[in-house]
Structures are given as structure tokens and as C-alpha cells.
Amino acid sequence: MRRRPLNRPHPLRRFRAARPGFAGLAGLAALLFAALPAAPAVADDDGFTMKDSRITESSGLAASRQHPGVYWTHNDSDDGAYLYAVDSETGETVATVTMTGVGTPRDVEAISMGPDNKLYVGDIGDNLGGTWAYVWIYELPEPKELKDQTLKATQYVVKYEDGARDAEALMVHPKTGRVYIADKNEAGGSLYEGPAELSASGTNVFKKVAAVPDLEVTDGAFSPDGKQLALRAYFGGILYDWNGGKIKKVERLSVPLQRQGESVTFRTDGSKIMYGSEGSGSSVVARDVPGGGSGSGGSGSSSSDSDGDASGTTQADGEGTSSTVKVGALAVAGAVVVVWGFRRLLRRPSS
């Protein structure tokens, strides 16, 4: 997410109360939350911290297959047409790619690895909630050699069949190469499917294929075998069986508490999900995939790899993630109430 203008509030501002004094405390609580470290104190192995001072708003994450242990990321907003390859062993940037042929990016929010080591970059954010007539997707080959370089990308124009909207999650199916977008909506959004092949000469219309209830999606990723789809929000997430495009909820994801969690990807062996956050020196937290992950030979999904017809009604149940969101919200709001009550108690005149 880009640097927010006044019309794009931080997610914690939803807890602001009507009373001025309480609102001030709610703002203080939000400020304290923002000061938390990007990763929790207890994190699974194989996480890392981005050390590059240029990476201040990491808003997307994609694991490299041809460069093991390397993750691609980018800054949010109109920072420029730059991609950064980060070595998870050291946290250092090992390559910076400058994209050409894409004009000036507006609000870059996502990155995904497709078949044949193709990188897809989603310039799909809309800070005004649906004012852009179209958004863009950029496609380029992942470089075989990790070094600073300039690469030409193909730019695709994208529209949604039911009108403009804000989105931060772009996922490319690793087997079929089909591109999907999940829009961002506090009340729950939708999953959109692109054409079988994107066209650089016309407009690519994305069609709604499934509902994503009770989840304000900030990013998503397919498992390496394409059998599962993970969607995350600030306070929760859901793991789905892909099921040929008719997504089915598997279970709630253990999303870490982060400063501003806006990125997610699977590790290339499919055993862990990597959760990233915006902020300078932000950490990427590794968490085990429920059931061992479909890509690791565990007890994960056994659904079809095929792209299938994704136009069926989703069987996803967002209740679990909705509970996670509510728990996170109540925790912050509860802390505010305690502080407010304590201050009132101190102000009582002595008898």
C-alpha cells in the first residue's frame, strides 16, 4: 500500500470512537501498534529481515525457483519501476531490476512468479477506491544472472467486468499461467480471473469467479503445485483448495502480527508460507503450511491441478478469518478502553 492520503485510512482507524478523548487514545494505540517490530518475537525458522534501506514499503513477495533462497519484492506506490531480489540467507539485495516499457507506475501492489520463470507485477492499487478506469500488469522474464540490470517488460491493460476497484493481490497459477486478482474490501471482496492469455494490444477484462467473504485481502499466492491458494489480510488469512478454480476453504492461516502485513508467498518446496510487511528493515516471517502443504507431499489438498472452470460458486467460508480479524480488533480496542478507564480513575477527586 502506498503512502496514504487522507482518503485512505490505516486499517486500525476503524476502531476510532466518536468521543474526541477516546479517539485520541485510539490514535495513540494505533501509533503504538505501528511501532511494533515487523516480526513477532517467536517466529518459525527460515524467516529473514530486509536490510536494503531503499526497501521501505515492501508490498509484494515472490519466491524464485531458479535462484533458491531468493525472494523478489518491490516498493509500494509510484516509487519507480524497480524490483529487488533479496537473499533470504543474508537479507541483502543481490540484484535490482529496472523495468522499461511500462511508463510510470501508479500503485504497484503485488508480484507473482508464473510458469517458465516469468515475473508478473501488479500495478493494481487504487487509493481512491475505484477511480482508475484501468490498471496494469507487467510481465518480464526473471533474469538468469542476479545483477543490477534493465529489462523490458510487457504491459497489459486490465479492467474488471463490474467496474473499477482497489486491489493488492495478484496471483499467477504456476501450471496454467492464468492470472487472478483479489480485490480489497473491508466487507469482503472477490476473486477475479483474467483471460486464458493476456493481450498486450487490447484491454484484458477480468471476471468475477468467486466471493472472498470477511477478508480484506492484502495479498495472495498459489502453492508451488497450484493445488492451494493462500489469501492474507492484516489480521488473518485463509488457505483454500484450488479445486480447479472452485475454491474451498481448508482452514484459517496463522498470520503473524506485523506492522503492516501486505505480502505473502509460498516457499518453493511448498512447506512454509512467507509473510512480509511494509516498513524499513521489515521482516519476513515463515510459518508452516497447515497439513504440511500440498507441495511438500504432506496431507494437504489432493485437488486437481487444472485451471478448470472457475465460474462456479465458491464454497469458501470466511468465518474463521473473520474471527481472527475480530480478535485482533478487540485486542487493540480493549487496550484503548483500559487506558481510557485508568485515566478517568486517576482524575477522580479524592474523598
CSV table of C-alpha atoms in Angstrom, one decimal:
chain,number,residue,atom,x,y,z
A,1,MET,CA,0.0,0.0,0.0
A,2,ARG,CA,1.3,3.4,-0.9
A,3,ARG,CA,1.8,6.3,1.4
A,4,ARG,CA,-1.8,7.0,2.3
A,5,PRO,CA,-3.6,10.3,1.5
A,6,LEU,CA,-6.4,11.3,3.9
A,7,ASN,CA,-8.9,9.3,1.9
A,8,ARG,CA,-7.1,6.0,2.5
A,9,PRO,CA,-7.1,5.4,6.3
A,10,HIS,CA,-4.9,2.9,8.1
A,11,PRO,CA,-6.9,-0.3,8.9
A,12,LEU,CA,-6.6,0.4,12.6
A,13,ARG,CA,-8.6,3.7,12.2
A,14,ARG,CA,-11.8,1.7,12.0
A,15,PHE,CA,-11.6,1.5,15.8
A,16,ARG,CA,-11.8,5.2,16.2
A,17,ALA,CA,-14.7,6.2,18.6
A,18,ALA,CA,-17.0,9.2,18.3
A,19,ARG,CA,-15.8,10.8,21.6
A,20,PRO,CA,-12.8,13.1,21.0
A,21,GLY,CA,-10.9,11.9,24.1
A,22,PHE,CA,-11.4,8.3,23.2
A,23,ALA,CA,-10.5,8.9,19.6
A,24,GLY,CA,-7.2,10.4,20.7
A,25,LEU,CA,-6.4,7.3,22.7
A,26,ALA,CA,-7.4,5.1,19.8
A,27,GLY,CA,-4.9,7.0,17.7
A,28,LEU,CA,-2.3,6.5,20.3
A,29,ALA,CA,-3.0,2.8,20.3
A,30,ALA,CA,-2.6,2.7,16.6
A,31,LEU,CA,0.6,4.6,16.8
A,32,LEU,CA,2.0,2.2,19.4
A,33,PHE,CA,0.9,-0.7,17.2
A,34,ALA,CA,2.8,0.8,14.3
A,35,ALA,CA,5.9,0.9,16.4
A,36,LEU,CA,5.9,-2.8,17.0
A,37,PRO,CA,8.6,-4.8,15.3
A,38,ALA,CA,7.5,-6.3,11.9
A,39,ALA,CA,8.0,-9.8,13.1
A,40,PRO,CA,6.8,-11.5,16.3
A,41,ALA,CA,9.3,-12.5,19.0
A,42,VAL,CA,8.6,-16.2,18.3
A,43,ALA,CA,8.9,-16.9,14.6
A,44,ASP,CA,9.4,-20.1,12.7
A,45,ASP,CA,12.8,-20.8,11.2
A,46,ASP,CA,13.8,-19.5,7.8
A,47,GLY,CA,12.5,-16.0,8.1
A,48,PHE,CA,14.7,-13.0,7.3
A,49,THR,CA,14.9,-9.2,7.5
A,50,MET,CA,15.3,-7.0,4.5
A,51,LYS,CA,18.4,-4.8,5.0
A,52,ASP,CA,18.2,-2.6,1.9
A,53,SER,CA,17.4,1.0,3.0
A,54,ARG,CA,15.6,1.5,-0.3
A,55,ILE,CA,13.0,-1.1,0.5
A,56,THR,CA,10.7,0.8,2.8
A,57,GLU,CA,7.2,-0.3,1.6
A,58,SER,CA,7.6,-3.9,0.6
A,59,SER,CA,4.1,-4.7,-0.7
A,60,GLY,CA,4.7,-7.9,-2.6
A,61,LEU,CA,6.8,-11.1,-2.4
A,62,ALA,CA,7.6,-13.9,-4.9
A,63,ALA,CA,9.9,-16.8,-4.3
A,64,SER,CA,12.5,-17.5,-7.1
A,65,ARG,CA,12.7,-21.1,-8.4
A,66,GLN,CA,15.9,-20.7,-10.4
A,67,HIS,CA,17.6,-18.8,-7.6
A,68,PRO,CA,17.0,-20.8,-4.4
A,69,GLY,CA,16.5,-18.7,-1.3
A,70,VAL,CA,15.9,-15.5,-3.3
A,71,TYR,CA,12.7,-13.5,-3.0
A,72,TRP,CA,11.6,-10.7,-5.3
A,73,THR,CA,9.9,-7.7,-3.8
A,74,HIS,CA,9.1,-4.0,-4.7
A,75,ASN,CA,8.1,-0.8,-3.0
A,76,ASP,CA,4.5,0.3,-3.0
A,77,SER,CA,3.1,3.3,-4.9
A,78,ASP,CA,4.9,5.3,-7.5
A,79,ASP,CA,8.4,4.6,-6.2
A,80,GLY,CA,9.5,3.7,-9.7
A,81,ALA,CA,9.8,0.7,-11.9
A,82,TYR,CA,12.1,-1.2,-9.7
A,83,LEU,CA,12.2,-4.8,-8.5
A,84,TYR,CA,14.6,-6.1,-5.8
A,85,ALA,CA,16.0,-9.6,-5.4
A,86,VAL,CA,16.7,-10.3,-1.7
A,87,ASP,CA,18.8,-13.2,-0.5
A,88,SER,CA,17.0,-14.8,2.5
A,89,GLU,CA,20.3,-16.1,3.9
A,90,THR,CA,21.7,-12.6,4.4
A,91,GLY,CA,18.7,-10.2,4.0
A,92,GLU,CA,20.8,-8.3,1.4
A,93,THR,CA,19.6,-7.2,-2.0
A,94,VAL,CA,21.6,-9.2,-4.6
A,95,ALA,CA,20.0,-7.6,-7.7
A,96,THR,CA,18.0,-4.6,-8.7
A,97,VAL,CA,15.9,-4.7,-11.9
A,98,THR,CA,14.7,-1.6,-13.6
A,99,MET,CA,11.7,-2.3,-15.9
A,100,THR,CA,11.3,-0.4,-19.1
A,101,GLY,CA,8.4,-0.2,-21.5
A,102,VAL,CA,5.9,0.3,-18.7
A,103,GLY,CA,5.6,4.1,-18.4
A,104,THR,CA,5.3,5.5,-14.8
A,105,PRO,CA,3.9,3.0,-12.3
A,106,ARG,CA,0.9,4.3,-10.3
A,107,ASP,CA,0.4,2.0,-7.4
A,108,VAL,CA,2.4,-1.3,-7.5
A,109,GLU,CA,0.9,-3.7,-5.0
A,110,ALA,CA,1.8,-7.3,-5.9
A,111,ILE,CA,4.3,-9.6,-7.6
A,112,SER,CA,4.0,-13.2,-8.6
A,113,MET,CA,6.1,-15.9,-10.3
A,114,GLY,CA,4.4,-17.7,-13.2
A,115,PRO,CA,5.5,-20.6,-15.4
A,116,ASP,CA,8.8,-20.5,-17.2
A,117,ASN,CA,10.2,-18.2,-14.6
A,118,LYS,CA,8.1,-15.2,-15.7
A,119,LEU,CA,7.6,-12.4,-13.2
A,120,TYR,CA,4.2,-10.7,-13.1
A,121,VAL,CA,3.9,-7.3,-11.4
A,122,GLY,CA,0.5,-5.9,-10.4
A,123,ASP,CA,0.2,-2.1,-10.7
A,124,ILE,CA,-3.4,-2.6,-9.5
A,125,GLY,CA,-3.8,-0.4,-6.4
A,126,ASP,CA,-6.4,2.3,-6.5
A,127,ASN,CA,-6.1,4.6,-3.5
A,128,LEU,CA,-9.4,6.4,-4.2
A,129,GLY,CA,-11.3,3.1,-4.2
A,130,GLY,CA,-12.3,2.7,-7.8
A,131,THR,CA,-11.4,5.9,-9.8
A,132,TRP,CA,-8.9,4.5,-12.3
A,133,ALA,CA,-10.6,3.4,-15.5
A,134,TYR,CA,-8.0,0.7,-15.8
A,135,VAL,CA,-4.9,-0.7,-14.1
A,136,TRP,CA,-1.8,-2.5,-15.4
A,137,ILE,CA,0.0,-5.8,-15.1
A,138,TYR,CA,3.7,-6.0,-16.2
A,139,GLU,CA,5.3,-9.3,-17.3
A,140,LEU,CA,9.1,-9.9,-17.7
A,141,PRO,CA,11.5,-12.8,-17.6
A,142,GLU,CA,13.2,-13.4,-14.3
A,143,PRO,CA,16.9,-12.7,-15.0
A,144,LYS,CA,19.2,-15.8,-15.1
A,145,GLU,CA,22.0,-13.8,-13.6
A,146,LEU,CA,21.4,-11.8,-10.5
A,147,LYS,CA,22.9,-8.4,-11.0
A,148,ASP,CA,21.7,-4.9,-11.4
A,149,GLN,CA,20.2,-4.6,-14.9
A,150,THR,CA,17.4,-3.1,-17.0
A,151,LEU,CA,14.8,-5.4,-18.5
A,152,LYS,CA,12.0,-4.7,-21.0
A,153,ALA,CA,8.6,-5.7,-19.7
A,154,THR,CA,5.3,-6.2,-21.4
A,155,GLN,CA,2.5,-4.0,-20.2
A,156,TYR,CA,-1.1,-5.3,-20.1
A,157,VAL,CA,-4.2,-3.0,-19.6
A,158,VAL,CA,-6.7,-4.5,-17.2
A,159,LYS,CA,-10.4,-3.7,-16.4
A,160,TYR,CA,-12.9,-5.5,-14.2
A,161,GLU,CA,-16.2,-6.6,-15.7
A,162,ASP,CA,-18.1,-5.0,-12.8
A,163,GLY,CA,-16.2,-1.7,-12.5
A,164,ALA,CA,-13.1,-0.2,-11.1
A,165,ARG,CA,-11.9,-1.2,-7.6
A,166,ASP,CA,-8.9,-1.3,-5.3
A,167,ALA,CA,-6.8,-4.4,-5.2
A,168,GLU,CA,-3.5,-5.6,-3.7
A,169,ALA,CA,-3.3,-9.3,-4.6
A,170,LEU,CA,-2.2,-10.7,-7.9
A,171,MET,CA,-1.7,-14.5,-8.3
A,172,VAL,CA,-0.4,-16.4,-11.3
A,173,HIS,CA,-1.3,-20.1,-11.4
A,174,PRO,CA,2.1,-21.9,-11.6
A,175,LYS,CA,0.8,-24.6,-14.0
A,176,THR,CA,-1.6,-22.8,-16.4
A,177,GLY,CA,-0.1,-19.2,-16.2
A,178,ARG,CA,-3.6,-17.8,-15.8
A,179,VAL,CA,-3.7,-14.5,-13.8
A,180,TYR,CA,-6.0,-13.9,-10.9
A,181,ILE,CA,-6.7,-10.7,-8.8
A,182,ALA,CA,-8.4,-10.5,-5.4
A,183,ASP,CA,-9.8,-7.1,-4.7
A,184,LYS,CA,-9.5,-5.3,-1.3
A,185,ASN,CA,-12.7,-4.6,0.6
A,186,GLU,CA,-13.3,-4.3,4.3
A,187,ALA,CA,-16.6,-6.2,4.0
A,188,GLY,CA,-15.0,-9.0,1.9
A,189,GLY,CA,-14.1,-9.0,-1.7
A,190,SER,CA,-14.0,-11.2,-4.8
A,191,LEU,CA,-11.6,-13.3,-6.8
A,192,TYR,CA,-11.3,-12.3,-10.5
A,193,GLU,CA,-10.0,-14.4,-13.3
A,194,GLY,CA,-8.1,-13.0,-16.3
A,195,PRO,CA,-8.3,-14.2,-19.9
A,196,ALA,CA,-6.5,-17.5,-20.7
A,197,GLU,CA,-3.8,-15.4,-22.4
A,198,LEU,CA,-3.2,-11.8,-21.7
A,199,SER,CA,-3.2,-9.4,-24.7
A,200,ALA,CA,-0.8,-6.5,-25.0
A,201,SER,CA,-2.8,-4.9,-27.8
A,202,GLY,CA,-6.2,-4.7,-26.2
A,203,THR,CA,-8.0,-4.5,-22.8
A,204,ASN,CA,-8.0,-7.6,-20.6
A,205,VAL,CA,-11.3,-7.9,-18.8
A,206,PHE,CA,-11.1,-9.8,-15.5
A,207,LYS,CA,-14.3,-11.6,-14.5
A,208,LYS,CA,-15.6,-12.4,-11.0
A,209,VAL,CA,-15.4,-16.1,-10.3
A,210,ALA,CA,-15.7,-16.4,-6.5
A,211,ALA,CA,-16.5,-14.5,-3.4
A,212,VAL,CA,-14.0,-14.0,-0.7
A,213,PRO,CA,-16.2,-13.2,2.4
A,214,ASP,CA,-15.0,-11.5,5.5
A,215,LEU,CA,-11.4,-10.9,4.3
A,216,GLU,CA,-9.8,-7.6,3.4
A,217,VAL,CA,-7.2,-9.2,1.1
A,218,THR,CA,-3.8,-7.5,1.1
A,219,ASP,CA,-2.0,-10.3,-0.9
A,220,GLY,CA,-2.3,-13.9,-2.1
A,221,ALA,CA,-0.2,-16.7,-3.5
A,222,PHE,CA,-0.6,-20.1,-5.1
A,223,SER,CA,1.3,-23.1,-3.7
A,224,PRO,CA,4.1,-24.3,-6.0
A,225,ASP,CA,2.0,-27.2,-7.3
A,226,GLY,CA,-1.0,-24.9,-7.9
A,227,LYS,CA,-3.3,-27.0,-5.6
A,228,GLN,CA,-3.8,-24.4,-2.9
A,229,LEU,CA,-4.4,-20.7,-2.7
A,230,ALA,CA,-3.4,-18.6,0.3
A,231,LEU,CA,-5.1,-15.2,0.8
A,232,ARG,CA,-4.0,-12.9,3.7
A,233,ALA,CA,-5.3,-9.8,5.4
A,234,TYR,CA,-3.8,-7.6,8.1
A,235,PHE,CA,-5.0,-9.7,10.9
A,236,GLY,CA,-5.8,-13.1,9.3
A,237,GLY,CA,-5.9,-15.3,6.3
A,238,ILE,CA,-7.5,-18.3,4.7
A,239,LEU,CA,-5.9,-21.3,2.9
A,240,TYR,CA,-8.1,-22.7,0.1
A,241,ASP,CA,-8.1,-25.8,-2.0
A,242,TRP,CA,-7.9,-24.5,-5.6
A,243,ASN,CA,-10.2,-27.3,-6.7
A,244,GLY,CA,-10.0,-26.4,-10.4
A,245,GLY,CA,-11.0,-22.8,-9.7
A,246,LYS,CA,-14.0,-23.5,-7.4
A,247,ILE,CA,-12.1,-22.6,-4.2
A,248,LYS,CA,-12.9,-24.4,-1.0
A,249,LYS,CA,-11.7,-23.3,2.4
A,250,VAL,CA,-9.2,-25.6,4.1
A,251,GLU,CA,-8.6,-23.7,7.3
A,252,ARG,CA,-7.6,-20.4,8.8
A,253,LEU,CA,-4.0,-19.3,8.4
A,254,SER,CA,-1.7,-18.4,11.3
A,255,VAL,CA,-0.9,-14.9,10.1
A,256,PRO,CA,1.8,-13.2,12.3
A,257,LEU,CA,1.1,-9.8,13.9
A,258,GLN,CA,3.1,-7.4,11.7
A,259,ARG,CA,3.5,-3.7,11.3
A,260,GLN,CA,1.5,-3.6,8.1
A,261,GLY,CA,1.3,-7.0,6.5
A,262,GLU,CA,0.8,-6.7,2.8
A,263,SER,CA,2.7,-9.6,1.2
A,264,VAL,CA,2.7,-13.4,1.1
A,265,THR,CA,4.3,-16.2,-0.9
A,266,PHE,CA,5.0,-19.9,-0.5
A,267,ARG,CA,8.5,-21.2,-0.1
A,268,THR,CA,9.5,-23.1,-3.3
A,269,ASP,CA,9.2,-26.5,-1.5
A,270,GLY,CA,5.7,-25.7,-0.5
A,271,SER,CA,6.2,-26.4,3.2
A,272,LYS,CA,6.0,-22.8,4.5
A,273,ILE,CA,4.2,-19.6,3.8
A,274,MET,CA,6.3,-16.4,4.0
A,275,TYR,CA,4.6,-13.3,5.4
A,276,GLY,CA,6.0,-9.9,4.7
A,277,SER,CA,5.3,-6.4,5.9
A,278,GLU,CA,5.9,-2.8,4.9
A,279,GLY,CA,8.3,-0.6,6.8
A,280,SER,CA,12.1,0.0,6.8
A,281,GLY,CA,14.0,-3.1,7.9
A,282,SER,CA,10.9,-5.2,7.6
A,283,SER,CA,10.9,-8.9,8.5
A,284,VAL,CA,9.6,-11.8,6.5
A,285,VAL,CA,8.1,-14.4,8.8
A,286,ALA,CA,7.9,-18.1,7.9
A,287,ARG,CA,5.0,-20.2,9.1
A,288,ASP,CA,4.3,-23.9,8.4
A,289,VAL,CA,1.6,-24.6,5.8
A,290,PRO,CA,-1.4,-26.3,7.5
A,291,GLY,CA,-1.3,-30.0,6.9
A,292,GLY,CA,2.3,-29.9,5.7
A,293,GLY,CA,1.3,-28.2,2.4
A,294,SER,CA,0.2,-29.8,-0.8
A,295,GLY,CA,3.5,-29.1,-2.5
A,296,SER,CA,5.6,-30.9,0.1
A,297,GLY,CA,3.9,-34.3,-0.1
A,298,GLY,CA,2.1,-33.8,3.2
A,299,SER,CA,-1.6,-34.2,4.0
A,300,GLY,CA,-2.6,-31.1,2.1
A,301,SER,CA,-5.0,-30.8,-0.8
A,302,SER,CA,-5.4,-33.5,-3.4
A,303,SER,CA,-7.5,-31.4,-5.7
A,304,SER,CA,-6.9,-31.0,-9.4
A,305,ASP,CA,-4.0,-29.1,-10.8
A,306,SER,CA,-6.1,-28.0,-13.8
A,307,ASP,CA,-7.2,-24.4,-14.3
A,308,GLY,CA,-10.8,-25.7,-14.9
A,309,ASP,CA,-13.9,-23.5,-15.0
A,310,ALA,CA,-13.6,-21.1,-12.2
A,311,SER,CA,-17.1,-19.6,-12.7
A,312,GLY,CA,-18.7,-21.9,-10.1
A,313,THR,CA,-19.9,-20.6,-6.8
A,314,THR,CA,-17.2,-20.6,-4.1
A,315,GLN,CA,-17.5,-22.8,-1.2
A,316,ALA,CA,-15.2,-20.6,0.9
A,317,ASP,CA,-16.1,-19.9,4.4
A,318,GLY,CA,-14.6,-16.7,5.8
A,319,GLU,CA,-15.9,-17.3,9.3
A,320,GLY,CA,-12.6,-18.4,10.7
A,321,THR,CA,-10.7,-15.4,9.4
A,322,SER,CA,-13.5,-13.1,10.4
A,323,SER,CA,-13.0,-14.3,14.0
A,324,THR,CA,-9.3,-13.6,13.7
A,325,VAL,CA,-10.0,-10.1,12.5
A,326,LYS,CA,-12.4,-9.5,15.3
A,327,VAL,CA,-10.0,-10.8,17.9
A,328,GLY,CA,-7.2,-8.5,16.6
A,329,ALA,CA,-9.6,-5.6,16.6
A,330,LEU,CA,-10.9,-6.3,20.1
A,331,ALA,CA,-7.4,-6.7,21.4
A,332,VAL,CA,-6.4,-3.2,20.2
A,333,ALA,CA,-9.8,-1.7,21.2
A,334,GLY,CA,-9.7,-3.4,24.6
A,335,ALA,CA,-6.3,-1.9,25.3
A,336,VAL,CA,-7.6,1.6,24.5
A,337,VAL,CA,-10.6,1.1,26.8
A,338,VAL,CA,-8.3,0.1,29.7
A,339,VAL,CA,-6.1,3.1,29.2
A,340,TRP,CA,-9.1,5.4,28.9
A,341,GLY,CA,-10.7,3.9,32.0
A,342,PHE,CA,-7.5,4.1,34.0
A,343,ARG,CA,-7.1,7.8,33.2
A,344,ARG,CA,-10.6,8.5,34.3
A,345,LEU,CA,-10.0,6.7,37.5
A,346,LEU,CA,-6.9,8.9,38.2
A,347,ARG,CA,-8.9,12.0,37.5
A,348,ARG,CA,-11.5,11.2,40.2
A,349,PRO,CA,-11.3,13.7,43.2
A,350,SER,CA,-10.2,12.1,46.4
A,351,SER,CA,-13.0,11.8,49.1
